[in-house]
Short mmCIF file of C-alpha atoms and ligand atoms in Angstrom, two decimals:
data_model
loop_
_atom_site.label_atom_id
_atom_site.label_comp_id
_atom_site.label_asym_id
_atom_site.label_seq_id
_atom_site.Cartn_x
_atom_site.Cartn_y
_atom_site.Cartn_z
CA MET K 1 -13.96 32.22 4.53
CA GLU K 2 -12.47 28.17 4.91
CA PHE K 3 -14.34 25.51 2.89
CA ASN K 4 -16.67 24.36 5.41
CA THR K 5 -18.12 27.79 6.30
CA LYS K 6 -18.31 28.45 2.82
CA LEU K 7 -20.53 25.45 1.62
CA LEU K 8 -22.70 27.02 4.31
CA HIS K 9 -22.72 30.67 4.00
CA GLY K 10 -20.68 31.51 1.21
CA ASN K 11 -22.14 34.72 -1.52
CA ALA K 12 -24.01 31.73 -3.51
CA VAL K 13 -25.96 30.54 -0.44
CA LYS K 14 -28.65 33.14 -0.72
CA ARG K 15 -31.79 33.38 1.39
CA TYR K 16 -34.96 31.91 -0.33
CA PRO K 17 -38.50 32.61 -0.30
CA GLU K 18 -39.99 32.64 3.30
CA GLY K 19 -36.51 32.05 4.99
CA ALA K 20 -35.87 28.46 3.59
CA THR K 21 -32.79 27.42 4.04
CA LEU K 22 -33.13 25.49 1.13
CA PRO K 23 -34.06 26.19 -2.53
CA PRO K 24 -37.13 25.28 -3.85
CA ILE K 25 -37.50 22.20 -6.39
CA SER K 26 -38.87 24.01 -8.81
CA GLN K 27 -40.48 21.22 -10.68
CA VAL K 28 -41.80 22.76 -13.62
CA SER K 29 -41.02 22.67 -17.23
CA ALA K 30 -41.82 26.30 -18.19
CA PHE K 31 -42.36 29.62 -16.32
CA SER K 32 -44.96 32.03 -16.66
CA TYR K 33 -45.29 35.64 -17.00
CA GLU K 34 -48.06 38.29 -16.85
CA THR K 35 -47.69 39.39 -20.28
CA ALA K 36 -46.28 38.79 -23.59
CA GLU K 37 -43.57 41.57 -23.33
CA ASP K 38 -42.64 40.06 -19.88
CA LEU K 39 -42.06 36.81 -21.45
CA GLU K 40 -40.15 38.77 -24.69
CA LYS K 41 -37.44 40.43 -21.80
CA VAL K 42 -36.67 36.74 -20.14
CA PHE K 43 -35.90 35.32 -23.21
CA ASN K 44 -33.88 37.63 -24.14
CA ASN K 45 -31.98 38.09 -21.59
CA LYS K 46 -33.64 41.96 -20.96
CA ALA K 47 -34.97 40.63 -17.86
CA PRO K 48 -33.62 38.03 -15.02
CA GLY K 49 -36.15 35.51 -14.57
CA PHE K 50 -36.34 31.69 -16.52
CA ALA K 51 -38.29 30.34 -19.12
CA TYR K 52 -38.28 27.10 -19.89
CA THR K 53 -35.77 24.12 -17.36
CA ARG K 54 -33.99 22.98 -20.15
CA ILE K 55 -32.57 26.68 -20.36
CA SER K 56 -32.54 27.60 -16.82
CA ASN K 57 -34.23 26.62 -13.40
CA PRO K 58 -33.74 28.18 -10.15
CA ALA K 59 -32.60 25.32 -8.34
CA VAL K 60 -30.48 24.21 -10.87
CA ASP K 61 -28.96 27.86 -10.88
CA ALA K 62 -28.41 27.21 -6.99
CA PHE K 63 -26.20 24.03 -7.39
CA GLU K 64 -24.22 26.37 -10.33
CA ARG K 65 -23.42 28.87 -8.05
CA ARG K 66 -22.46 27.00 -4.73
CA VAL K 67 -20.56 24.96 -7.08
CA CYS K 68 -18.70 27.53 -9.45
CA GLU K 69 -17.66 29.44 -6.07
CA LEU K 70 -15.82 26.35 -5.00
CA GLU K 71 -14.00 26.10 -7.91
CA GLY K 72 -12.90 29.77 -7.52
CA GLY K 73 -14.80 30.35 -11.19
CA ILE K 74 -16.60 32.71 -13.42
CA GLY K 75 -19.48 30.74 -13.82
CA ALA K 76 -20.71 27.33 -14.22
CA VAL K 77 -23.44 24.74 -16.16
CA ALA K 78 -25.20 21.99 -14.75
CA CYS K 79 -25.56 19.02 -17.31
CA ALA K 80 -27.41 15.75 -17.28
CA SER K 81 -24.32 13.75 -16.48
CA GLY K 82 -20.90 13.65 -16.14
CA MET K 83 -20.49 12.28 -19.58
CA SER K 84 -22.56 15.15 -21.13
CA ALA K 85 -20.24 17.76 -19.26
CA VAL K 86 -17.00 16.21 -20.21
CA THR K 87 -18.67 15.88 -23.78
CA LEU K 88 -20.02 19.02 -24.13
CA ALA K 89 -16.86 21.32 -22.28
CA LEU K 90 -14.91 20.03 -24.92
CA LEU K 91 -17.46 20.56 -28.06
CA ASN K 92 -17.32 23.77 -27.23
CA ILE K 93 -14.42 24.18 -28.55
CA LEU K 94 -13.70 21.72 -31.07
CA SER K 95 -14.85 21.29 -35.07
CA GLU K 96 -13.87 18.45 -36.97
CA GLY K 97 -10.22 18.17 -38.24
CA ASP K 98 -9.37 19.24 -34.47
CA GLU K 99 -7.47 17.09 -32.06
CA ILE K 100 -7.68 16.63 -28.24
CA ILE K 101 -4.73 15.47 -26.70
CA ALA K 102 -5.70 13.09 -23.30
CA GLY K 103 -4.30 11.11 -20.81
CA SER K 104 -4.46 7.49 -21.13
CA GLY K 105 -5.36 6.41 -17.18
CA LEU K 106 -8.88 8.11 -17.61
CA PHE K 107 -12.55 7.25 -16.92
CA GLY K 108 -13.06 4.13 -18.97
CA GLY K 109 -16.45 5.91 -20.43
CA THR K 110 -13.99 8.83 -21.73
CA ILE K 111 -12.02 6.98 -23.19
CA ASP K 112 -15.17 5.57 -25.26
CA LEU K 113 -16.26 9.03 -25.91
CA PHE K 114 -13.19 9.74 -27.66
CA GLU K 115 -13.72 7.19 -29.57
CA ASP K 116 -16.91 8.12 -30.69
CA LEU K 117 -15.86 11.80 -31.63
CA GLN K 118 -13.53 10.25 -34.20
CA GLU K 119 -16.42 9.56 -36.56
CA PHE K 120 -16.93 13.33 -36.41
CA GLY K 121 -13.10 13.98 -37.51
CA ILE K 122 -12.07 14.46 -33.71
CA THR K 123 -9.20 12.73 -33.20
CA THR K 124 -7.72 12.21 -30.14
CA ARG K 125 -3.93 11.85 -29.26
CA PHE K 126 -3.19 10.13 -26.24
CA ALA K 127 -0.28 10.43 -23.64
CA LYS K 128 0.90 7.74 -21.38
CA HIS K 129 0.55 10.71 -18.18
CA ILE K 130 -0.12 14.58 -18.90
CA THR K 131 3.26 15.65 -18.07
CA VAL K 132 5.13 18.31 -20.27
CA GLU K 133 7.63 16.06 -21.77
CA GLU K 134 4.91 13.55 -22.77
CA ILE K 135 2.94 15.90 -24.59
CA GLU K 136 4.86 17.81 -26.24
CA PRO K 137 5.36 15.60 -28.94
CA LEU K 138 2.13 15.18 -29.50
CA ILE K 139 1.07 18.78 -29.96
CA SER K 140 0.56 20.07 -33.62
CA GLU K 141 -1.51 23.00 -35.34
CA LYS K 142 -4.69 21.10 -35.22
CA THR K 143 -4.37 20.46 -31.22
CA LYS K 144 -7.13 22.39 -29.47
CA VAL K 145 -7.12 21.35 -26.13
CA VAL K 146 -5.31 19.45 -23.71
CA PHE K 147 -8.12 17.22 -21.58
CA GLY K 148 -6.76 14.74 -18.12
CA GLU K 149 -8.43 13.90 -14.53
CA VAL K 150 -6.53 15.65 -11.91
CA ILE K 151 -6.30 12.16 -9.92
CA GLY K 152 -7.03 9.30 -12.73
CA ASN K 153 -9.96 7.70 -12.13
CA PRO K 154 -8.72 4.26 -11.86
CA GLY K 155 -4.99 4.81 -12.98
CA LEU K 156 -4.81 7.23 -9.98
CA ASP K 157 -1.56 9.36 -11.81
CA ILE K 158 -1.79 13.09 -10.92
CA ILE K 159 -1.33 16.14 -13.17
CA ASP K 160 1.25 18.63 -11.90
CA LEU K 161 -1.44 21.34 -13.02
CA LYS K 162 1.28 24.06 -12.86
CA ALA K 163 3.03 22.34 -14.73
CA VAL K 164 1.39 21.50 -17.82
CA SER K 165 -1.20 24.84 -17.96
CA GLU K 166 2.30 26.71 -18.13
CA PHE K 167 3.56 24.79 -21.14
CA VAL K 168 0.16 24.14 -22.67
CA HIS K 169 -0.33 28.22 -22.27
CA SER K 170 2.74 28.68 -24.28
CA LYS K 171 1.36 27.21 -27.30
CA GLY K 172 -2.27 28.86 -27.32
CA ILE K 173 -3.85 25.52 -25.44
CA PRO K 174 -6.26 25.59 -23.04
CA LEU K 175 -6.41 23.02 -20.64
CA ILE K 176 -9.66 21.05 -19.47
CA VAL K 177 -9.45 19.10 -15.61
CA ASP K 178 -11.44 16.76 -15.11
CA SER K 179 -11.74 17.06 -11.16
CA THR K 180 -14.61 14.22 -10.14
CA THR K 181 -11.84 12.16 -8.07
CA ALA K 182 -9.98 15.98 -6.61
CA THR K 183 -13.08 17.51 -5.24
CA PRO K 184 -12.64 21.53 -5.00
CA TYR K 185 -11.77 20.09 -1.13
CA LEU K 186 -8.41 18.80 -2.11
CA VAL K 187 -7.48 21.52 -5.20
CA ARG K 188 -8.72 24.06 -6.81
CA PRO K 189 -7.54 23.30 -10.16
CA PHE K 190 -7.96 27.38 -11.47
CA ASP K 191 -5.32 28.17 -8.96
CA TYR K 192 -2.93 26.18 -11.09
CA GLY K 193 -3.50 27.30 -14.40
CA ALA K 194 -6.48 25.20 -15.47
CA ASP K 195 -8.65 26.82 -18.18
CA VAL K 196 -12.12 24.68 -17.71
CA VAL K 197 -12.80 22.49 -14.66
CA VAL K 198 -15.67 19.32 -15.31
CA HIS K 199 -16.84 17.17 -12.61
CA SER K 200 -19.51 14.27 -12.37
CA SER K 201 -21.03 15.80 -9.72
CA SER K 202 -22.87 11.66 -9.28
CA LYS K 203 -19.92 11.14 -7.46
CA TYR K 204 -18.33 13.08 -4.17
CA ILE K 205 -20.03 16.65 -4.86
CA ASN K 206 -23.36 14.51 -4.72
CA GLY K 207 -21.87 12.23 -2.03
CA GLY K 208 -24.68 9.70 -1.21
CA GLY K 209 -25.17 7.93 -4.60
CA ASN K 210 -28.54 9.56 -5.12
CA SER K 211 -28.24 11.30 -8.45
CA ILE K 212 -26.42 11.52 -11.67
CA SER K 213 -25.38 14.86 -12.94
CA GLY K 214 -21.96 16.92 -13.82
CA ILE K 215 -21.32 20.21 -14.48
CA ILE K 216 -18.67 22.11 -16.34
CA ILE K 217 -17.27 25.36 -14.89
CA ASP K 218 -14.96 28.08 -16.36
CA SER K 219 -11.87 30.29 -15.25
CA GLY K 220 -12.48 33.11 -17.46
CA LYS K 221 -9.26 33.39 -17.94
CA PHE K 222 -7.77 31.82 -20.99
CA SER K 223 -6.96 34.16 -23.90
CA TRP K 224 -8.98 32.46 -27.06
CA ASP K 225 -7.52 32.70 -30.17
CA TYR K 226 -10.17 33.67 -32.25
CA SER K 227 -9.01 32.79 -35.46
CA ARG K 228 -7.98 29.49 -34.25
CA TYR K 229 -11.14 29.04 -32.33
CA LYS K 230 -13.91 30.30 -35.11
CA GLY K 231 -16.51 28.98 -33.35
CA LEU K 232 -16.18 31.30 -30.54
CA ALA K 233 -15.98 34.74 -32.28
CA LYS K 234 -19.60 34.81 -32.37
CA TYR K 235 -19.41 35.24 -28.92
CA LYS K 236 -15.96 37.91 -28.80
CA LYS K 237 -18.29 40.42 -27.63
CA TYR K 238 -19.22 38.67 -24.60
CA GLY K 239 -15.37 39.18 -23.06
CA GLU K 240 -14.11 37.05 -20.71
CA PHE K 241 -18.03 34.91 -20.74
CA ALA K 242 -17.06 33.91 -23.83
CA TYR K 243 -16.70 30.42 -23.98
CA LEU K 244 -19.67 30.26 -21.31
CA ALA K 245 -21.96 32.54 -23.52
CA LYS K 246 -21.44 29.28 -26.15
CA LEU K 247 -21.76 27.05 -24.21
CA ARG K 248 -25.48 28.06 -23.15
CA ASN K 249 -26.69 29.33 -25.94
CA GLY K 250 -25.22 26.67 -28.31
CA VAL K 251 -24.60 22.57 -27.59
CA TRP K 252 -25.30 22.58 -24.22
CA ARG K 253 -28.71 23.91 -24.64
CA ASN K 254 -29.78 23.19 -27.82
CA MET K 255 -28.52 18.95 -27.38
CA GLY K 256 -30.57 19.20 -24.41
CA SER K 257 -28.39 18.07 -21.71
CA CYS K 258 -30.28 20.19 -19.05
CA LEU K 259 -30.10 19.06 -15.22
CA ALA K 260 -33.33 17.79 -13.09
CA PRO K 261 -34.20 20.42 -10.13
CA MET K 262 -34.78 17.47 -8.21
CA ASN K 263 -31.13 16.04 -8.93
CA ALA K 264 -29.79 19.55 -8.24
CA PHE K 265 -31.51 20.17 -5.07
CA LEU K 266 -30.16 16.97 -3.80
CA ASN K 267 -26.61 17.69 -4.87
CA ILE K 268 -26.78 21.10 -2.96
CA VAL K 269 -28.02 18.67 0.46
CA GLY K 270 -25.08 16.61 -0.23
CA MET K 271 -22.90 19.27 -1.06
CA GLU K 272 -22.94 20.75 2.54
CA THR K 273 -21.05 17.87 3.82
CA LEU K 274 -18.32 17.71 1.33
CA GLY K 275 -15.55 19.03 2.89
CA LEU K 276 -16.35 16.58 6.05
CA ARG K 277 -17.05 13.45 3.69
CA MET K 278 -13.75 14.57 2.12
CA ASP K 279 -11.77 14.69 4.79
CA ARG K 280 -12.67 11.61 6.51
CA ILE K 281 -12.72 9.21 3.01
CA CYS K 282 -9.48 10.74 2.25
CA HIS K 283 -7.75 9.79 5.79
CA ASN K 284 -9.88 5.90 5.50
CA ALA K 285 -7.98 5.32 2.06
CA TYR K 286 -4.96 6.29 3.20
CA GLU K 287 -5.58 3.97 6.46
CA LEU K 288 -6.96 1.34 4.14
CA ALA K 289 -4.33 1.51 1.46
CA SER K 290 -1.28 1.02 4.23
CA ALA K 291 -2.90 -2.01 5.88
CA VAL K 292 -3.79 -3.99 3.01
CA ASP K 293 -0.42 -3.38 0.93
CA GLY K 294 2.16 -6.31 1.27
CA LEU K 295 -0.53 -8.36 3.22
CA ASN K 296 -0.34 -11.92 1.80
CA GLY K 297 0.83 -11.15 -1.45
CA VAL K 298 -1.22 -8.07 -2.23
CA SER K 299 -0.52 -4.63 -3.00
CA ALA K 300 -1.91 -1.45 -3.05
CA ASN K 301 -1.65 2.10 -5.20
CA TYR K 302 -2.91 5.05 -3.48
CA PRO K 303 -1.27 8.51 -4.08
CA SER K 304 -0.14 9.60 -0.60
CA LEU K 305 1.39 6.04 0.35
CA LYS K 306 5.30 6.20 0.91
CA GLY K 307 6.91 5.46 -1.91
CA ASN K 308 4.54 6.04 -4.55
CA PRO K 309 5.62 8.52 -7.81
CA TYR K 310 2.50 11.57 -6.25
CA GLU K 311 3.87 11.74 -2.98
CA LYS K 312 5.11 14.91 -3.51
CA LEU K 313 2.32 16.75 -5.73
CA VAL K 314 -0.35 15.44 -3.19
CA GLN K 315 1.44 17.59 -0.52
CA SER K 316 2.15 20.26 -2.65
CA GLN K 317 -1.20 20.48 -5.10
CA LEU K 318 -3.93 18.27 -2.89
CA ASN K 319 -3.67 19.25 0.49
CA GLY K 320 -1.86 16.06 1.94
CA LEU K 321 -4.60 14.25 0.75
CA GLY K 322 -4.90 10.96 -1.66
CA GLY K 323 -8.44 11.13 -2.60
CA GLY K 324 -11.06 8.38 -1.87
CA ILE K 325 -9.75 5.90 -4.54
CA LEU K 326 -6.95 2.99 -3.92
CA THR K 327 -6.31 -0.17 -6.48
CA ILE K 328 -5.59 -3.80 -4.77
CA ARG K 329 -3.59 -5.65 -7.13
CA ALA K 330 -4.42 -9.18 -5.66
CA GLY K 331 -2.22 -11.61 -7.67
CA SER K 332 -4.50 -13.23 -9.81
CA LYS K 333 -8.48 -12.43 -11.41
CA GLU K 334 -9.54 -15.62 -9.23
CA ARG K 335 -8.05 -14.00 -6.21
CA ALA K 336 -9.82 -10.46 -6.96
CA TYR K 337 -12.88 -12.35 -7.24
CA GLN K 338 -12.56 -14.03 -3.89
CA LEU K 339 -11.43 -11.13 -1.92
CA MET K 340 -14.27 -8.56 -3.08
CA ASN K 341 -16.85 -11.66 -2.42
CA ALA K 342 -15.52 -12.35 1.25
CA LEU K 343 -16.01 -8.16 2.03
CA ASN K 344 -18.92 -7.33 4.49
CA TYR K 345 -18.81 -3.96 4.15
CA ALA K 346 -18.09 -3.12 0.42
CA LEU K 347 -20.82 -2.89 -1.91
CA ASN K 348 -20.04 -4.48 -5.66
CA ALA K 349 -20.84 -1.80 -7.27
CA THR K 350 -19.64 0.54 -10.52
CA ASN K 351 -19.64 4.19 -8.69
CA ILE K 352 -17.33 6.55 -6.67
CA GLY K 353 -17.69 8.60 -4.52
CA ASP K 354 -20.98 6.82 -2.91
CA ALA K 355 -20.24 7.37 1.02
CA ARG K 356 -20.52 3.51 1.33
CA THR K 357 -17.24 1.71 0.38
CA LEU K 358 -17.69 0.03 -2.74
CA VAL K 359 -15.66 -2.15 -5.06
CA ILE K 360 -15.01 -3.01 -8.62
CA HIS K 361 -13.04 -5.29 -11.00
CA PRO K 362 -12.77 -2.86 -13.25
CA ALA K 363 -11.43 -5.72 -16.11
CA SER K 364 -14.63 -7.06 -16.54
CA THR K 365 -16.55 -4.36 -15.85
CA ILE K 366 -16.00 -0.84 -16.64
CA TYR K 367 -12.89 -1.28 -19.06
CA ILE K 368 -15.00 -4.05 -21.09
CA HIS K 369 -15.06 -1.90 -24.23
CA ASN K 370 -11.33 -0.93 -23.84
CA THR K 371 -8.73 -2.72 -25.87
CA GLU K 372 -5.56 -4.66 -24.02
CA GLU K 373 -3.35 -1.87 -24.03
CA GLN K 374 -5.89 1.03 -23.20
CA MET K 375 -6.09 -1.00 -20.10
CA ARG K 376 -2.55 -1.34 -18.99
CA ASN K 377 -2.29 2.12 -20.07
CA ALA K 378 -5.13 2.90 -17.11
CA GLY K 379 -3.42 0.88 -14.79
CA VAL K 380 -6.02 -1.88 -15.13
CA PHE K 381 -4.68 -5.37 -14.95
CA GLU K 382 -6.27 -8.77 -14.54
CA ASP K 383 -6.05 -8.90 -10.91
CA THR K 384 -7.18 -5.20 -9.96
CA ILE K 385 -9.64 -3.87 -7.53
CA ARG K 386 -10.70 -0.84 -7.88
CA VAL K 387 -12.06 0.35 -4.11
CA SER K 388 -13.94 3.64 -3.63
CA VAL K 389 -13.61 4.46 -0.04
CA GLY K 390 -16.21 5.56 2.22
CA ILE K 391 -16.97 6.82 5.78
CA GLU K 392 -17.52 4.09 7.68
CA ASP K 393 -15.12 3.32 10.70
CA VAL K 394 -11.92 2.80 9.45
CA SER K 395 -11.29 0.09 11.76
CA ASP K 396 -13.97 -1.51 10.82
CA LEU K 397 -12.83 -1.37 6.86
CA ILE K 398 -9.50 -2.36 7.93
CA GLU K 399 -10.95 -5.57 9.72
CA ASP K 400 -12.83 -6.24 6.86
CA PHE K 401 -9.95 -5.55 4.31
CA THR K 402 -7.26 -7.80 5.82
CA SER K 403 -8.98 -10.72 7.24
CA ALA K 404 -10.38 -11.04 3.20
CA ILE K 405 -7.03 -11.04 1.95
CA THR K 406 -5.44 -13.16 4.87
CA ALA K 407 -8.14 -15.80 3.86
CA LEU K 408 -6.73 -15.69 0.14
CA LYS K 409 -5.36 -18.31 -1.17
C1 LIG Y 1 -18.19 9.19 -13.04
C2 LIG Y 1 -17.19 9.71 -14.22
C3 LIG Y 1 -17.71 10.34 -15.00
C4 LIG Y 1 -18.52 9.94 -15.60
O1 LIG Y 1 -19.40 10.84 -15.14
P1 LIG Y 1 -21.20 10.03 -14.85
O2 LIG Y 1 -22.05 11.33 -14.21
O3 LIG Y 1 -21.20 8.92 -14.67
O4 LIG Y 1 -21.81 10.56 -16.66
C5 LIG Y 1 -16.65 11.08 -15.93
N1 LIG Y 1 -15.16 11.05 -15.06
C6 LIG Y 1 -14.84 10.77 -14.15
C7 LIG Y 1 -13.80 10.92 -13.53
C8 LIG Y 1 -15.71 10.15 -13.11
O5 LIG Y 1 -15.47 9.29 -12.49
#
């Protein structure tokens, strides 16, 4: 089954009560049972069923199954936001004294998070890029995980998943990737050796900019050394499900980071067009980047543009598609603002993966809490505009951007 067919007819797409084509939005906190014995069985995983929405819910379960099937994992856990997915995927295996190796070109919120984790004794060592050469010198006895974004937002650097996962596995370390910007339409990171995938499903998976959510998917393939990952030892009996079992029974459940049933439903509706949208969005982004690069002192960064350092990796790993984000350097902050204000079809908004084209000036917004050096490493300069390309007709987008750029002084 190909991608778009799987979205509509995959194993995870069940028949729902009354022949409904979509799962019911079980907008309840709790589920009742005939007898105390029945509830006891559900609570102790001796019978299938739902007890309390913080722990599981039919609409959320349906969403988890669909994303899990697309990524080719063994299980998935939905979260209240992309940030909670990133946080919990890491905390599930980390404790005081441990170290993370992460890329620099990360989502600003994730860089902020790594600073917060420092207060709990978890240190992050940043590599400018997640490559074997750059992470090797950072690895120590304390390194418990390597974390990066498949396509960095907004750095737009791409991880060579196969090379990096082979290397980190040889050191007994798992690779956790945030694949928000790539989506399973461009790549299934597990096929290239990544161990755990997280998404901010608020973005392309939802696709309409109408709900905040996140999800963690496990490949089940990493062979955990239970003497190094001590917290997991208790879950050893679950075999390949040890990571997921700990997550569900531990930090995820107890920190209360559950996804609302309504948002799970909206994600399911939105993701049915994920393939269609990504195809359109990536083609639009390539055309737009090509049209504006070099125009009136403006340059564009887009992974599949000719001469981009990741051009080859886009072909070999991302199905030839460069994703939905491009960055533009306008020449100065003033010119960047002038350009953004002159656009008719691009909204000024801090989001990506909407059906609409969105623009933002990262240095004065999403990177406001980061240092100058963190900005540089993430490819954010005073004159950088991030464009999250939408599904509009590309001729209109090109006309809108080129006339705004041509008018720049
Ligand atoms: C938006 C985003 C996040 C955070 O997701 P929220 O749903 O906003 O919490 C994490 N990683 C990447 C790459 C993102 O774009």
